[in-house]
mmCIF file of N, CA and C in Angstrom:
data_model
loop_
_atom_site.group_PDB
_atom_site.id
_atom_site.type_symbol
_atom_site.label_atom_id
_atom_site.label_comp_id
_atom_site.label_asym_id
_atom_site.label_seq_id
_atom_site.Cartn_x
_atom_site.Cartn_y
_atom_site.Cartn_z
ATOM 1 N N MET E 1 -38.221 42.707 -4.209
ATOM 2 C CA MET E 1 -37.632 42.793 -2.839
ATOM 3 C C MET E 1 -38.629 42.094 -2.113
ATOM 4 N N VAL E 2 -39.720 41.912 -2.283
ATOM 5 C CA VAL E 2 -40.702 41.316 -1.229
ATOM 6 C C VAL E 2 -40.564 39.866 -1.890
ATOM 7 N N ARG E 3 -40.213 39.348 -2.921
ATOM 8 C CA ARG E 3 -40.002 37.642 -3.107
ATOM 9 C C ARG E 3 -38.946 37.219 -2.201
ATOM 10 N N HIS E 4 -37.598 38.341 -1.961
ATOM 11 C CA HIS E 4 -36.451 38.072 -1.748
ATOM 12 C C HIS E 4 -36.667 37.761 -0.363
ATOM 13 N N ILE E 5 -37.160 38.609 0.428
ATOM 14 C CA ILE E 5 -38.046 38.550 1.815
ATOM 15 C C ILE E 5 -38.759 37.305 2.127
ATOM 16 N N ILE E 6 -39.677 37.094 1.323
ATOM 17 C CA ILE E 6 -40.373 35.971 1.411
ATOM 18 C C ILE E 6 -39.613 34.696 1.589
ATOM 19 N N TYR E 7 -38.572 34.698 0.385
ATOM 20 C CA TYR E 7 -37.757 33.358 0.223
ATOM 21 C C TYR E 7 -36.976 33.539 1.602
ATOM 22 N N LEU E 8 -36.571 34.613 1.895
ATOM 23 C CA LEU E 8 -35.498 34.482 3.280
ATOM 24 C C LEU E 8 -36.199 33.920 4.485
ATOM 25 N N TYR E 9 -37.402 34.341 4.751
ATOM 26 C CA TYR E 9 -38.191 34.018 5.761
ATOM 27 C C TYR E 9 -38.706 32.502 5.543
ATOM 28 N N ASN E 10 -38.910 31.992 4.434
ATOM 29 C CA ASN E 10 -39.248 30.460 4.527
ATOM 30 C C ASN E 10 -37.869 30.095 4.425
ATOM 31 N N VAL E 11 -36.990 30.254 4.038
ATOM 32 C CA VAL E 11 -35.483 29.403 4.417
ATOM 33 C C VAL E 11 -35.423 29.595 6.191
ATOM 34 N N GLY E 12 -35.182 30.618 6.402
ATOM 35 C CA GLY E 12 -34.627 30.726 7.993
ATOM 36 C C GLY E 12 -35.404 31.428 9.114
ATOM 37 N N GLY E 13 -36.809 31.828 8.294
ATOM 38 C CA GLY E 13 -37.521 32.171 9.497
ATOM 39 C C GLY E 13 -37.534 33.438 9.802
ATOM 40 N N SER E 14 -38.675 34.259 10.769
ATOM 41 C CA SER E 14 -38.402 35.369 10.869
ATOM 42 C C SER E 14 -37.498 35.928 11.504
ATOM 43 N N ASP E 15 -36.645 35.393 12.305
ATOM 44 C CA ASP E 15 -35.846 36.075 13.286
ATOM 45 C C ASP E 15 -34.310 36.218 12.251
ATOM 46 N N ILE E 16 -34.154 35.910 10.940
ATOM 47 C CA ILE E 16 -33.022 36.418 10.034
ATOM 48 C C ILE E 16 -33.180 37.371 9.006
ATOM 49 N N VAL E 17 -34.144 38.145 8.875
ATOM 50 C CA VAL E 17 -34.491 39.083 7.813
ATOM 51 C C VAL E 17 -34.151 40.348 8.678
ATOM 52 N N ALA E 18 -33.458 41.398 7.960
ATOM 53 C CA ALA E 18 -33.239 42.672 8.716
ATOM 54 C C ALA E 18 -32.872 43.553 7.418
ATOM 55 N N LEU E 19 -33.965 44.556 7.499
ATOM 56 C CA LEU E 19 -33.547 45.494 6.314
ATOM 57 C C LEU E 19 -32.375 46.494 6.715
ATOM 58 N N GLY E 20 -31.636 46.630 5.654
ATOM 59 C CA GLY E 20 -30.496 47.572 6.141
ATOM 60 C C GLY E 20 -30.558 49.002 5.598
ATOM 61 N N SER E 21 -29.908 49.962 5.403
ATOM 62 C CA SER E 21 -30.336 51.553 5.312
ATOM 63 C C SER E 21 -29.716 52.023 4.162
ATOM 64 N N ASP E 22 -29.641 51.311 2.837
ATOM 65 C CA ASP E 22 -28.843 51.787 1.763
ATOM 66 C C ASP E 22 -30.055 52.368 1.208
ATOM 67 N N TYR E 23 -30.902 53.385 1.674
ATOM 68 C CA TYR E 23 -32.070 53.685 0.799
ATOM 69 C C TYR E 23 -31.850 54.990 0.244
ATOM 70 N N ASP E 24 -30.503 55.252 -0.175
ATOM 71 C CA ASP E 24 -30.447 56.692 -0.795
ATOM 72 C C ASP E 24 -30.440 56.663 -2.183
ATOM 73 N N GLY E 25 -31.145 55.574 -3.052
ATOM 74 C CA GLY E 25 -31.241 55.509 -4.653
ATOM 75 C C GLY E 25 -30.000 54.444 -4.964
ATOM 76 N N ILE E 26 -30.859 53.892 -5.942
ATOM 77 C CA ILE E 26 -29.813 53.032 -6.400
ATOM 78 C C ILE E 26 -30.265 53.082 -8.204
ATOM 79 N N ASP E 27 -29.258 52.787 -8.923
ATOM 80 C CA ASP E 27 -29.585 52.744 -10.263
ATOM 81 C C ASP E 27 -30.070 51.500 -10.887
ATOM 82 N N CYS E 28 -30.959 50.746 -10.726
ATOM 83 C CA CYS E 28 -31.859 49.969 -11.006
ATOM 84 C C CYS E 28 -33.318 49.971 -11.287
ATOM 85 N N ASP E 29 -34.107 49.467 -11.923
ATOM 86 C CA ASP E 29 -35.415 49.054 -11.696
ATOM 87 C C ASP E 29 -36.152 48.171 -10.193
ATOM 88 N N VAL E 30 -36.316 48.892 -9.179
ATOM 89 C CA VAL E 30 -36.801 48.229 -8.121
ATOM 90 C C VAL E 30 -38.104 48.726 -7.530
ATOM 91 N N GLU E 31 -38.614 48.182 -6.948
ATOM 92 C CA GLU E 31 -39.867 48.766 -6.523
ATOM 93 C C GLU E 31 -40.020 50.347 -5.687
ATOM 94 N N MET E 32 -38.816 50.547 -4.961
ATOM 95 C CA MET E 32 -38.324 51.724 -4.357
ATOM 96 C C MET E 32 -37.280 52.276 -4.620
ATOM 97 N N LYS E 33 -37.724 53.842 -5.021
ATOM 98 C CA LYS E 33 -36.477 54.468 -5.471
ATOM 99 C C LYS E 33 -35.883 55.192 -4.424
ATOM 100 N N ASN E 34 -36.132 55.371 -3.367
ATOM 101 C CA ASN E 34 -35.658 55.676 -2.101
ATOM 102 C C ASN E 34 -36.269 55.553 -1.058
ATOM 103 N N PHE E 35 -35.546 55.686 0.342
ATOM 104 C CA PHE E 35 -36.595 55.589 1.469
ATOM 105 C C PHE E 35 -37.638 56.114 1.603
ATOM 106 N N THR E 36 -38.205 57.592 0.955
ATOM 107 C CA THR E 36 -39.331 58.039 1.043
ATOM 108 C C THR E 36 -40.569 57.028 0.277
ATOM 109 N N GLU E 37 -40.044 55.655 -0.042
ATOM 110 C CA GLU E 37 -40.959 55.126 -0.664
ATOM 111 C C GLU E 37 -40.964 53.879 0.341
ATOM 112 N N ILE E 38 -40.415 53.728 1.160
ATOM 113 C CA ILE E 38 -40.487 52.451 2.076
ATOM 114 C C ILE E 38 -42.012 51.996 2.496
ATOM 115 N N TYR E 39 -43.231 52.872 2.378
ATOM 116 C CA TYR E 39 -44.542 52.512 2.659
ATOM 117 C C TYR E 39 -44.960 51.436 1.459
ATOM 118 N N LYS E 40 -44.292 51.606 0.355
ATOM 119 C CA LYS E 40 -44.620 50.427 -0.352
ATOM 120 C C LYS E 40 -44.221 49.094 -0.422
ATOM 121 N N LEU E 41 -42.790 48.943 0.374
ATOM 122 C CA LEU E 41 -42.670 48.124 0.853
ATOM 123 C C LEU E 41 -43.474 47.323 2.194
ATOM 124 N N TYR E 42 -43.867 48.270 2.982
ATOM 125 C CA TYR E 42 -44.530 47.908 3.784
ATOM 126 C C TYR E 42 -45.765 47.164 3.767
ATOM 127 N N ASP E 43 -46.584 48.043 2.798
ATOM 128 C CA ASP E 43 -47.795 47.823 2.069
ATOM 129 C C ASP E 43 -47.856 46.334 1.595
ATOM 130 N N GLU E 44 -46.941 46.006 0.869
ATOM 131 C CA GLU E 44 -46.871 44.802 0.160
ATOM 132 C C GLU E 44 -46.626 43.428 1.071
ATOM 133 N N LEU E 45 -45.652 44.105 2.233
ATOM 134 C CA LEU E 45 -45.529 42.819 3.411
ATOM 135 C C LEU E 45 -46.651 42.678 4.129
ATOM 136 N N ARG E 46 -47.738 43.575 3.970
ATOM 137 C CA ARG E 46 -48.866 43.347 5.020
ATOM 138 C C ARG E 46 -49.691 42.553 4.208
ATOM 139 N N LYS E 47 -49.391 41.978 2.576
ATOM 140 C CA LYS E 47 -50.403 41.150 2.253
ATOM 141 C C LYS E 47 -49.662 39.427 2.961
ATOM 142 N N HIS E 48 -48.326 39.405 3.270
ATOM 143 C CA HIS E 48 -48.094 38.263 3.616
ATOM 144 C C HIS E 48 -47.525 38.309 5.038
ATOM 145 N N PHE E 49 -47.526 38.959 5.743
ATOM 146 C CA PHE E 49 -47.167 38.701 7.000
ATOM 147 C C PHE E 49 -47.735 39.527 8.158
ATOM 148 N N SER E 50 -47.506 38.989 9.245
ATOM 149 C CA SER E 50 -48.277 39.746 10.328
ATOM 150 C C SER E 50 -47.562 40.974 10.706
ATOM 151 N N GLU E 51 -48.136 41.945 11.488
ATOM 152 C CA GLU E 51 -47.571 43.055 11.749
ATOM 153 C C GLU E 51 -46.335 43.017 12.668
ATOM 154 N N ASP E 52 -46.520 41.996 13.432
ATOM 155 C CA ASP E 52 -45.092 41.551 14.401
ATOM 156 C C ASP E 52 -43.918 41.104 13.693
ATOM 157 N N ILE E 53 -44.264 40.388 12.508
ATOM 158 C CA ILE E 53 -43.143 39.945 12.042
ATOM 159 C C ILE E 53 -42.484 40.920 11.132
ATOM 160 N N ILE E 54 -43.390 41.743 10.463
ATOM 161 C CA ILE E 54 -43.022 42.768 9.786
ATOM 162 C C ILE E 54 -42.001 44.045 10.692
ATOM 163 N N ASP E 55 -42.603 44.294 12.029
ATOM 164 C CA ASP E 55 -41.953 44.641 12.730
ATOM 165 C C ASP E 55 -40.307 44.258 13.150
ATOM 166 N N LYS E 56 -40.236 42.919 13.136
ATOM 167 C CA LYS E 56 -38.717 42.081 13.135
ATOM 168 C C LYS E 56 -37.793 42.638 11.802
ATOM 169 N N PHE E 57 -38.495 42.400 10.829
ATOM 170 C CA PHE E 57 -37.772 42.883 9.414
ATOM 171 C C PHE E 57 -37.469 44.320 9.486
ATOM 172 N N PHE E 58 -38.123 45.342 9.937
ATOM 173 C CA PHE E 58 -37.981 46.492 9.861
ATOM 174 C C PHE E 58 -36.984 47.276 10.889
ATOM 175 N N TYR E 59 -36.843 46.449 12.387
ATOM 176 C CA TYR E 59 -36.185 47.378 13.263
ATOM 177 C C TYR E 59 -35.859 46.196 14.337
ATOM 178 N N LYS E 60 -36.587 45.150 14.755
ATOM 179 C CA LYS E 60 -36.629 44.283 16.159
ATOM 180 C C LYS E 60 -35.191 43.492 15.721
ATOM 181 N N ASN E 61 -35.276 42.908 14.506
ATOM 182 C CA ASN E 61 -34.144 41.738 14.566
ATOM 183 C C ASN E 61 -32.765 42.386 14.111
ATOM 184 N N GLY E 62 -32.583 43.805 13.577
ATOM 185 C CA GLY E 62 -31.460 44.339 13.680
ATOM 186 C C GLY E 62 -31.153 45.194 15.086
ATOM 187 N N GLU E 63 -31.840 45.503 15.590
ATOM 188 C CA GLU E 63 -32.178 45.961 17.128
ATOM 189 C C GLU E 63 -31.449 44.940 17.880
ATOM 190 N N ARG E 64 -31.597 43.640 17.776
ATOM 191 C CA ARG E 64 -31.502 42.442 18.641
ATOM 192 C C ARG E 64 -29.773 42.160 18.355
ATOM 193 N N ILE E 65 -29.238 42.271 16.986
ATOM 194 C CA ILE E 65 -28.242 42.055 16.418
ATOM 195 C C ILE E 65 -27.211 43.013 17.504
ATOM 196 N N ILE E 66 -27.345 44.243 17.620
ATOM 197 C CA ILE E 66 -26.684 45.335 17.567
ATOM 198 C C ILE E 66 -26.815 45.411 19.319
ATOM 199 N N LYS E 67 -27.577 45.045 19.920
ATOM 200 C CA LYS E 67 -27.805 44.792 21.364
ATOM 201 C C LYS E 67 -26.941 43.471 21.892
ATOM 202 N N SER E 68 -26.613 42.525 20.811
ATOM 203 C CA SER E 68 -25.922 41.207 21.500
ATOM 204 C C SER E 68 -24.663 41.361 21.772
ATOM 205 N N GLU E 69 -24.323 40.625 22.652
ATOM 206 C CA GLU E 69 -22.792 40.659 23.367
ATOM 207 C C GLU E 69 -21.993 40.558 22.553
ATOM 208 N N ALA E 70 -21.857 39.787 21.567
ATOM 209 C CA ALA E 70 -21.065 39.689 20.420
ATOM 210 C C ALA E 70 -21.198 39.552 18.945
ATOM 211 N N ILE E 71 -21.000 40.116 18.095
ATOM 212 C CA ILE E 71 -21.328 40.090 16.915
ATOM 213 C C ILE E 71 -20.200 39.371 15.908
ATOM 214 N N GLY E 72 -20.361 38.364 15.210
ATOM 215 C CA GLY E 72 -19.446 37.703 14.466
ATOM 216 C C GLY E 72 -19.328 38.266 13.427
ATOM 217 N N THR E 73 -18.232 38.259 12.361
ATOM 218 C CA THR E 73 -17.885 38.520 11.349
ATOM 219 C C THR E 73 -17.030 37.385 10.777
ATOM 220 N N TYR E 74 -16.815 37.380 9.563
ATOM 221 C CA TYR E 74 -16.311 35.997 8.515
ATOM 222 C C TYR E 74 -15.356 36.754 7.716
ATOM 223 N N ASP E 75 -14.099 36.581 7.931
ATOM 224 C CA ASP E 75 -13.051 36.916 6.797
ATOM 225 C C ASP E 75 -12.575 36.116 5.980
ATOM 226 N N SER E 76 -13.168 36.079 4.582
ATOM 227 C CA SER E 76 -13.261 34.917 3.218
ATOM 228 C C SER E 76 -11.881 34.852 3.270
ATOM 229 N N LYS E 77 -10.834 35.762 3.392
ATOM 230 C CA LYS E 77 -9.365 35.695 2.861
ATOM 231 C C LYS E 77 -8.807 34.646 4.038
ATOM 232 N N SER E 78 -8.904 35.080 5.269
ATOM 233 C CA SER E 78 -7.970 33.903 6.155
ATOM 234 C C SER E 78 -8.894 32.716 6.724
ATOM 235 N N ASN E 79 -10.406 32.766 5.927
ATOM 236 C CA ASN E 79 -11.321 31.919 6.288
ATOM 237 C C ASN E 79 -11.113 31.560 7.748
ATOM 238 N N LYS E 80 -11.387 32.536 8.484
ATOM 239 C CA LYS E 80 -11.398 32.877 10.206
ATOM 240 C C LYS E 80 -12.715 33.792 10.687
ATOM 241 N N GLU E 81 -13.243 33.257 11.451
ATOM 242 C CA GLU E 81 -14.490 34.046 12.028
ATOM 243 C C GLU E 81 -14.139 34.783 13.443
ATOM 244 N N PHE E 82 -14.263 36.228 13.479
ATOM 245 C CA PHE E 82 -14.258 36.899 14.358
ATOM 246 C C PHE E 82 -15.328 37.211 15.346
ATOM 247 N N TYR E 83 -15.213 37.572 16.414
ATOM 248 C CA TYR E 83 -16.415 38.149 17.311
ATOM 249 C C TYR E 83 -15.600 39.411 17.941
ATOM 250 N N TYR E 84 -16.736 40.351 18.101
ATOM 251 C CA TYR E 84 -16.421 41.568 18.457
ATOM 252 C C TYR E 84 -17.244 41.974 20.011
ATOM 253 N N GLN E 85 -16.849 42.316 21.105
ATOM 254 C CA GLN E 85 -17.775 42.974 22.096
ATOM 255 C C GLN E 85 -18.165 43.996 21.682
ATOM 256 N N VAL E 86 -19.707 44.258 21.993
ATOM 257 C CA VAL E 86 -20.093 45.342 21.876
ATOM 258 C C VAL E 86 -20.406 46.063 23.320
ATOM 259 N N GLU E 87 -19.920 46.996 23.629
ATOM 260 C CA GLU E 87 -19.910 47.741 24.811
ATOM 261 C C GLU E 87 -21.489 48.408 24.940
ATOM 262 N N ASP E 88 -22.265 48.279 26.438
ATOM 263 C CA ASP E 88 -23.519 48.923 26.703
ATOM 264 C C ASP E 88 -23.250 50.658 25.988
ATOM 265 N N ASN E 89 -22.194 51.192 26.436
ATOM 266 C CA ASN E 89 -22.330 52.482 25.916
ATOM 267 C C ASN E 89 -22.361 52.735 24.388
ATOM 268 N N MET E 90 -22.569 51.626 23.371
ATOM 269 C CA MET E 90 -22.219 51.742 21.842
ATOM 270 C C MET E 90 -23.620 51.759 21.363
ATOM 271 N N VAL E 91 -24.769 51.467 22.090
ATOM 272 C CA VAL E 91 -25.996 51.172 21.554
ATOM 273 C C VAL E 91 -27.140 52.124 22.193
#
């Protein structure tokens, strides 16, 4: 997981990495079994990034997208991009 984050950071910078919420467990051999082991990811990231950048990965980048005026999505079937307005009361 850390190698993927480092790769994304190297390709696009600190503003493109954001952690998702699928931490209820998966059936493969990875560094974390579930969300209770998130500290393992944090500790490993501290070897490579500052605390400010890790904060972006953990919540600030996701929060920035949620609070933005429009969120774009891409529909691969119709080959069109859509934007949805985000209301103030939704965040």
